[in-house]
Amino acid sequence: MPCAFSYSDIVPATALCLILVLFSTRDADSIVDTGNNNKRFTIAKANIPPYGRDFPGGAATGRFGNGKVFSDLLAEGLRIKPLLPAYLHPVLQGEDLETGVSFASGGSGFDEFTVKLQNALSIKDQLNLFKECVRKLEGGIGQEKANATISKSLFLVSQGNNDIAITYFLFHFLLDIDAYTTQLVNSASSFIKDMYELGARKFACLSLIPLGYLPISRTFGGGFQRNSVDWLTQAAVKFNSKLEHELNHLNSNLPGTRILYIDIYNPLVDLIQNHKKYGTGLIELNYGCNELLSSFTCSNSSSHVFWDAGHPSERAYRMIISQVVHNISHQLLDI
């Protein structure tokens, strides 16, 4: 989930800063996971065709999409590097620790049940990997410079989607959504505080995506006409509202910290409601999306909001990333 971004090509050399981006993914992991699940025993994998069909070289790298994912496009949009490698990539280069890596794990969540359901990397696992990364960084550039790097770094946090889209979707009749979303937001708050104790000071926290509009949600919960699932949408909206409120509270109570709430929910809803081709099929997700079932994915992904039943296409990400880059650049990085 962490990634370090060099801004030497944006700011004067005398003002060079390194941006370390943490992609914490317990739930919404897969939109920022770039391959950390490839070697895990889990169904939450994307290193099989047709994933990566539009990726450079057409390789299925473990990214949950047809091409680049949100984290790649953020690194690209901030003019750091074109691709964000997974921290657990077997041939990760040493310089990547200074210019950006992702610790995200597709299928993860704030809720431990969500994590166990798909055997993803938990938040604790990801924090431990980040601590390991810091030790490696200290070994390479020294403790003082490593500490300075972390304090000037940007940590992108994306979590909660799987908790709502999977755990709550399956067991909503047992869960009170107000209490459950409060539990999830409290976990998000604790995570940010833990990162603060490790020296992190700049955070960009993504909202949940419009879960009730996902093709897989509409297939299993939208009836014969595959309507959007209102109660699932309302759950995401409730979480987002509580998250934004908690982030404002943390901003006021953690000295020296800047925390930015990034709304990707409403931009994606706008794309969906104003795009005739808002989905690509019925249940094509993870192992439902492979070469044998490739007819269930869109042949022209650039004209669709969703690549498969649960993940936006690269084109959809590109349509919303410019505003995200603008907000982060001006409100967090002072570029």
PDB file of N, CA, C and O in Angstrom, residues 234-278:
ATOM      1  N   GLN A 234     -27.453   3.108  -0.209  1.00  0.00           N
ATOM      2  CA  GLN A 234     -27.631   3.906   0.999  1.00  0.00           C
ATOM      3  C   GLN A 234     -26.565   3.573   2.043  1.00  0.00           C
ATOM      4  O   GLN A 234     -26.108   4.458   2.783  1.00  0.00           O
ATOM      5  N   ALA A 235     -26.168   2.306   2.108  1.00  0.00           N
ATOM      6  CA  ALA A 235     -25.116   1.905   3.036  1.00  0.00           C
ATOM      7  C   ALA A 235     -23.799   2.587   2.681  1.00  0.00           C
ATOM      8  O   ALA A 235     -23.072   3.073   3.562  1.00  0.00           O
ATOM      9  N   ALA A 236     -23.467   2.640   1.378  1.00  0.00           N
ATOM     10  CA  ALA A 236     -22.239   3.302   0.939  1.00  0.00           C
ATOM     11  C   ALA A 236     -22.291   4.793   1.236  1.00  0.00           C
ATOM     12  O   ALA A 236     -21.302   5.383   1.686  1.00  0.00           O
ATOM     13  N   VAL A 237     -23.442   5.415   0.997  1.00  0.00           N
ATOM     14  CA  VAL A 237     -23.601   6.849   1.262  1.00  0.00           C
ATOM     15  C   VAL A 237     -23.440   7.138   2.753  1.00  0.00           C
ATOM     16  O   VAL A 237     -22.789   8.114   3.152  1.00  0.00           O
ATOM     17  N   LYS A 238     -24.006   6.281   3.583  1.00  0.00           N
ATOM     18  CA  LYS A 238     -23.900   6.459   5.039  1.00  0.00           C
ATOM     19  C   LYS A 238     -22.441   6.351   5.485  1.00  0.00           C
ATOM     20  O   LYS A 238     -21.962   7.159   6.289  1.00  0.00           O
ATOM     21  N   PHE A 239     -21.741   5.353   4.959  1.00  0.00           N
ATOM     22  CA  PHE A 239     -20.320   5.201   5.297  1.00  0.00           C
ATOM     23  C   PHE A 239     -19.536   6.430   4.867  1.00  0.00           C
ATOM     24  O   PHE A 239     -18.730   6.964   5.635  1.00  0.00           O
ATOM     25  N   ASN A 240     -19.756   6.869   3.642  1.00  0.00           N
ATOM     26  CA  ASN A 240     -19.002   8.007   3.118  1.00  0.00           C
ATOM     27  C   ASN A 240     -19.213   9.258   3.960  1.00  0.00           C
ATOM     28  O   ASN A 240     -18.274  10.017   4.235  1.00  0.00           O
ATOM     29  N   SER A 241     -20.454   9.491   4.360  1.00  0.00           N
ATOM     30  CA  SER A 241     -20.767  10.662   5.171  1.00  0.00           C
ATOM     31  C   SER A 241     -20.044  10.603   6.520  1.00  0.00           C
ATOM     32  O   SER A 241     -19.461  11.602   6.982  1.00  0.00           O
ATOM     33  N   LYS A 242     -20.077   9.440   7.155  1.00  0.00           N
ATOM     34  CA  LYS A 242     -19.403   9.280   8.446  1.00  0.00           C
ATOM     35  C   LYS A 242     -17.887   9.382   8.302  1.00  0.00           C
ATOM     36  O   LYS A 242     -17.205   9.958   9.156  1.00  0.00           O
ATOM     37  N   LEU A 243     -17.361   8.838   7.206  1.00  0.00           N
ATOM     38  CA  LEU A 243     -15.919   8.911   6.978  1.00  0.00           C
ATOM     39  C   LEU A 243     -15.471  10.353   6.815  1.00  0.00           C
ATOM     40  O   LEU A 243     -14.474  10.775   7.417  1.00  0.00           O
ATOM     41  N   GLU A 244     -16.184  11.113   6.009  1.00  0.00           N
ATOM     42  CA  GLU A 244     -15.811  12.515   5.794  1.00  0.00           C
ATOM     43  C   GLU A 244     -15.841  13.282   7.107  1.00  0.00           C
ATOM     44  O   GLU A 244     -14.934  14.092   7.381  1.00  0.00           O
ATOM     45  N   HIS A 245     -16.839  13.040   7.924  1.00  0.00           N
ATOM     46  CA  HIS A 245     -16.946  13.719   9.215  1.00  0.00           C
ATOM     47  C   HIS A 245     -15.764  13.353  10.122  1.00  0.00           C
ATOM     48  O   HIS A 245     -15.163  14.217  10.774  1.00  0.00           O
ATOM     49  N   GLU A 246     -15.410  12.057  10.166  1.00  0.00           N
ATOM     50  CA  GLU A 246     -14.314  11.609  11.015  1.00  0.00           C
ATOM     51  C   GLU A 246     -12.981  12.166  10.527  1.00  0.00           C
ATOM     52  O   GLU A 246     -12.113  12.529  11.344  1.00  0.00           O
ATOM     53  N   LEU A 247     -12.796  12.255   9.229  1.00  0.00           N
ATOM     54  CA  LEU A 247     -11.549  12.801   8.691  1.00  0.00           C
ATOM     55  C   LEU A 247     -11.396  14.277   9.058  1.00  0.00           C
ATOM     56  O   LEU A 247     -10.294  14.742   9.357  1.00  0.00           O
ATOM     57  N   ASN A 248     -12.497  15.013   9.043  1.00  0.00           N
ATOM     58  CA  ASN A 248     -12.455  16.418   9.469  1.00  0.00           C
ATOM     59  C   ASN A 248     -12.056  16.512  10.938  1.00  0.00           C
ATOM     60  O   ASN A 248     -11.295  17.404  11.333  1.00  0.00           O
ATOM     61  N   HIS A 249     -12.585  15.587  11.740  1.00  0.00           N
ATOM     62  CA  HIS A 249     -12.237  15.551  13.166  1.00  0.00           C
ATOM     63  C   HIS A 249     -10.739  15.267  13.349  1.00  0.00           C
ATOM     64  O   HIS A 249     -10.065  15.936  14.149  1.00  0.00           O
ATOM     65  N   LEU A 250     -10.218  14.285  12.611  1.00  0.00           N
ATOM     66  CA  LEU A 250      -8.800  13.951  12.718  1.00  0.00           C
ATOM     67  C   LEU A 250      -7.922  15.109  12.259  1.00  0.00           C
ATOM     68  O   LEU A 250      -6.854  15.364  12.833  1.00  0.00           O
ATOM     69  N   ASN A 251      -8.361  15.797  11.233  1.00  0.00           N
ATOM     70  CA  ASN A 251      -7.613  16.956  10.743  1.00  0.00           C
ATOM     71  C   ASN A 251      -7.399  17.987  11.839  1.00  0.00           C
ATOM     72  O   ASN A 251      -6.360  18.658  11.897  1.00  0.00           O
ATOM     73  N   SER A 252      -8.391  18.105  12.705  1.00  0.00           N
ATOM     74  CA  SER A 252      -8.335  19.117  13.757  1.00  0.00           C
ATOM     75  C   SER A 252      -7.613  18.632  15.008  1.00  0.00           C
ATOM     76  O   SER A 252      -7.287  19.446  15.881  1.00  0.00           O
ATOM     77  N   ASN A 253      -7.385  17.330  15.092  1.00  0.00           N
ATOM     78  CA  ASN A 253      -6.863  16.779  16.338  1.00  0.00           C
ATOM     79  C   ASN A 253      -5.518  16.069  16.227  1.00  0.00           C
ATOM     80  O   ASN A 253      -4.966  15.648  17.246  1.00  0.00           O
ATOM     81  N   LEU A 254      -5.001  15.937  15.006  1.00  0.00           N
ATOM     82  CA  LEU A 254      -3.675  15.351  14.831  1.00  0.00           C
ATOM     83  C   LEU A 254      -2.739  16.453  14.337  1.00  0.00           C
ATOM     84  O   LEU A 254      -2.771  16.827  13.156  1.00  0.00           O
ATOM     85  N   PRO A 255      -1.913  16.997  15.198  1.00  0.00           N
ATOM     86  CA  PRO A 255      -1.057  18.140  14.839  1.00  0.00           C
ATOM     87  C   PRO A 255      -0.179  17.858  13.616  1.00  0.00           C
ATOM     88  O   PRO A 255       0.417  16.791  13.496  1.00  0.00           O
ATOM     89  N   GLY A 256      -0.142  18.837  12.724  1.00  0.00           N
ATOM     90  CA  GLY A 256       0.726  18.724  11.555  1.00  0.00           C
ATOM     91  C   GLY A 256       0.207  17.834  10.452  1.00  0.00           C
ATOM     92  O   GLY A 256       0.923  17.549   9.489  1.00  0.00           O
ATOM     93  N   THR A 257      -1.049  17.392  10.587  1.00  0.00           N
ATOM     94  CA  THR A 257      -1.606  16.444   9.612  1.00  0.00           C
ATOM     95  C   THR A 257      -2.527  17.141   8.621  1.00  0.00           C
ATOM     96  O   THR A 257      -3.259  18.069   8.973  1.00  0.00           O
ATOM     97  N   ARG A 258      -2.477  16.681   7.390  1.00  0.00           N
ATOM     98  CA  ARG A 258      -3.449  17.094   6.377  1.00  0.00           C
ATOM     99  C   ARG A 258      -4.133  15.841   5.856  1.00  0.00           C
ATOM    100  O   ARG A 258      -3.469  14.919   5.367  1.00  0.00           O
ATOM    101  N   ILE A 259      -5.449  15.811   5.952  1.00  0.00           N
ATOM    102  CA  ILE A 259      -6.218  14.658   5.501  1.00  0.00           C
ATOM    103  C   ILE A 259      -7.286  15.145   4.538  1.00  0.00           C
ATOM    104  O   ILE A 259      -8.091  16.019   4.877  1.00  0.00           O
ATOM    105  N   LEU A 260      -7.308  14.584   3.351  1.00  0.00           N
ATOM    106  CA  LEU A 260      -8.254  15.000   2.319  1.00  0.00           C
ATOM    107  C   LEU A 260      -9.211  13.863   1.981  1.00  0.00           C
ATOM    108  O   LEU A 260      -8.773  12.750   1.677  1.00  0.00           O
ATOM    109  N   TYR A 261     -10.492  14.145   2.065  1.00  0.00           N
ATOM    110  CA  TYR A 261     -11.513  13.184   1.645  1.00  0.00           C
ATOM    111  C   TYR A 261     -11.675  13.298   0.136  1.00  0.00           C
ATOM    112  O   TYR A 261     -11.918  14.380  -0.404  1.00  0.00           O
ATOM    113  N   ILE A 262     -11.545  12.170  -0.559  1.00  0.00           N
ATOM    114  CA  ILE A 262     -11.649  12.149  -2.014  1.00  0.00           C
ATOM    115  C   ILE A 262     -12.953  11.458  -2.415  1.00  0.00           C
ATOM    116  O   ILE A 262     -13.119  10.244  -2.222  1.00  0.00           O
ATOM    117  N   ASP A 263     -13.874  12.212  -2.964  1.00  0.00           N
ATOM    118  CA  ASP A 263     -15.162  11.668  -3.389  1.00  0.00           C
ATOM    119  C   ASP A 263     -15.043  11.081  -4.794  1.00  0.00           C
ATOM    120  O   ASP A 263     -14.911  11.815  -5.769  1.00  0.00           O
ATOM    121  N   ILE A 264     -15.059   9.746  -4.875  1.00  0.00           N
ATOM    122  CA  ILE A 264     -15.131   9.117  -6.197  1.00  0.00           C
ATOM    123  C   ILE A 264     -16.504   8.482  -6.408  1.00  0.00           C
ATOM    124  O   ILE A 264     -16.804   7.993  -7.499  1.00  0.00           O
ATOM    125  N   TYR A 265     -17.340   8.525  -5.374  1.00  0.00           N
ATOM    126  CA  TYR A 265     -18.690   7.975  -5.463  1.00  0.00           C
ATOM    127  C   TYR A 265     -19.533   8.749  -6.474  1.00  0.00           C
ATOM    128  O   TYR A 265     -20.054   8.175  -7.437  1.00  0.00           O
ATOM    129  N   ASN A 266     -19.660  10.049  -6.265  1.00  0.00           N
ATOM    130  CA  ASN A 266     -20.535  10.847  -7.127  1.00  0.00           C
ATOM    131  C   ASN A 266     -20.047  10.950  -8.568  1.00  0.00           C
ATOM    132  O   ASN A 266     -20.867  10.873  -9.496  1.00  0.00           O
ATOM    133  N   PRO A 267     -18.743  11.110  -8.820  1.00  0.00           N
ATOM    134  CA  PRO A 267     -18.293  11.105 -10.219  1.00  0.00           C
ATOM    135  C   PRO A 267     -18.617   9.796 -10.945  1.00  0.00           C
ATOM    136  O   PRO A 267     -18.990   9.814 -12.123  1.00  0.00           O
ATOM    137  N   LEU A 268     -18.495   8.657 -10.242  1.00  0.00           N
ATOM    138  CA  LEU A 268     -18.820   7.380 -10.884  1.00  0.00           C
ATOM    139  C   LEU A 268     -20.321   7.243 -11.109  1.00  0.00           C
ATOM    140  O   LEU A 268     -20.759   6.713 -12.140  1.00  0.00           O
ATOM    141  N   VAL A 269     -21.136   7.716 -10.160  1.00  0.00           N
ATOM    142  CA  VAL A 269     -22.592   7.696 -10.349  1.00  0.00           C
ATOM    143  C   VAL A 269     -22.964   8.523 -11.574  1.00  0.00           C
ATOM    144  O   VAL A 269     -23.818   8.118 -12.384  1.00  0.00           O
ATOM    145  N   ASP A 270     -22.324   9.655 -11.731  1.00  0.00           N
ATOM    146  CA  ASP A 270     -22.597  10.508 -12.886  1.00  0.00           C
ATOM    147  C   ASP A 270     -22.274   9.780 -14.188  1.00  0.00           C
ATOM    148  O   ASP A 270     -23.029   9.846 -15.167  1.00  0.00           O
ATOM    149  N   LEU A 271     -21.132   9.073 -14.203  1.00  0.00           N
ATOM    150  CA  LEU A 271     -20.772   8.303 -15.394  1.00  0.00           C
ATOM    151  C   LEU A 271     -21.802   7.224 -15.681  1.00  0.00           C
ATOM    152  O   LEU A 271     -22.190   7.000 -16.831  1.00  0.00           O
ATOM    153  N   ILE A 272     -22.229   6.540 -14.639  1.00  0.00           N
ATOM    154  CA  ILE A 272     -23.178   5.436 -14.797  1.00  0.00           C
ATOM    155  C   ILE A 272     -24.532   5.940 -15.301  1.00  0.00           C
ATOM    156  O   ILE A 272     -25.105   5.394 -16.247  1.00  0.00           O
ATOM    157  N   GLN A 273     -25.036   6.990 -14.686  1.00  0.00           N
ATOM    158  CA  GLN A 273     -26.365   7.476 -15.020  1.00  0.00           C
ATOM    159  C   GLN A 273     -26.419   8.183 -16.363  1.00  0.00           C
ATOM    160  O   GLN A 273     -27.496   8.308 -16.952  1.00  0.00           O
ATOM    161  N   ASN A 274     -25.272   8.587 -16.848  1.00  0.00           N
ATOM    162  CA  ASN A 274     -25.232   9.302 -18.117  1.00  0.00           C
ATOM    163  C   ASN A 274     -24.475   8.531 -19.196  1.00  0.00           C
ATOM    164  O   ASN A 274     -23.969   9.113 -20.139  1.00  0.00           O
ATOM    165  N   HIS A 275     -24.408   7.245 -19.022  1.00  0.00           N
ATOM    166  CA  HIS A 275     -23.741   6.410 -20.001  1.00  0.00           C
ATOM    167  C   HIS A 275     -24.623   5.196 -20.272  1.00  0.00           C
ATOM    168  O   HIS A 275     -24.926   4.437 -19.367  1.00  0.00           O
ATOM    169  N   LYS A 276     -25.031   5.030 -21.500  1.00  0.00           N
ATOM    170  CA  LYS A 276     -25.960   3.957 -21.831  1.00  0.00           C
ATOM    171  C   LYS A 276     -25.366   2.577 -21.544  1.00  0.00           C
ATOM    172  O   LYS A 276     -26.069   1.648 -21.162  1.00  0.00           O
ATOM    173  N   LYS A 277     -24.086   2.459 -21.754  1.00  0.00           N
ATOM    174  CA  LYS A 277     -23.439   1.161 -21.505  1.00  0.00           C
ATOM    175  C   LYS A 277     -22.738   1.220 -20.146  1.00  0.00           C
ATOM    176  O   LYS A 277     -21.567   1.485 -20.062  1.00  0.00           O
ATOM    177  N   TYR A 278     -23.487   0.954 -19.099  1.00  0.00           N
ATOM    178  CA  TYR A 278     -22.929   1.112 -17.765  1.00  0.00           C
ATOM    179  C   TYR A 278     -22.360  -0.167 -17.200  1.00  0.00           C
ATOM    180  O   TYR A 278     -21.773  -0.163 -16.117  1.00  0.00           O
TER     181      TYR A 278
END
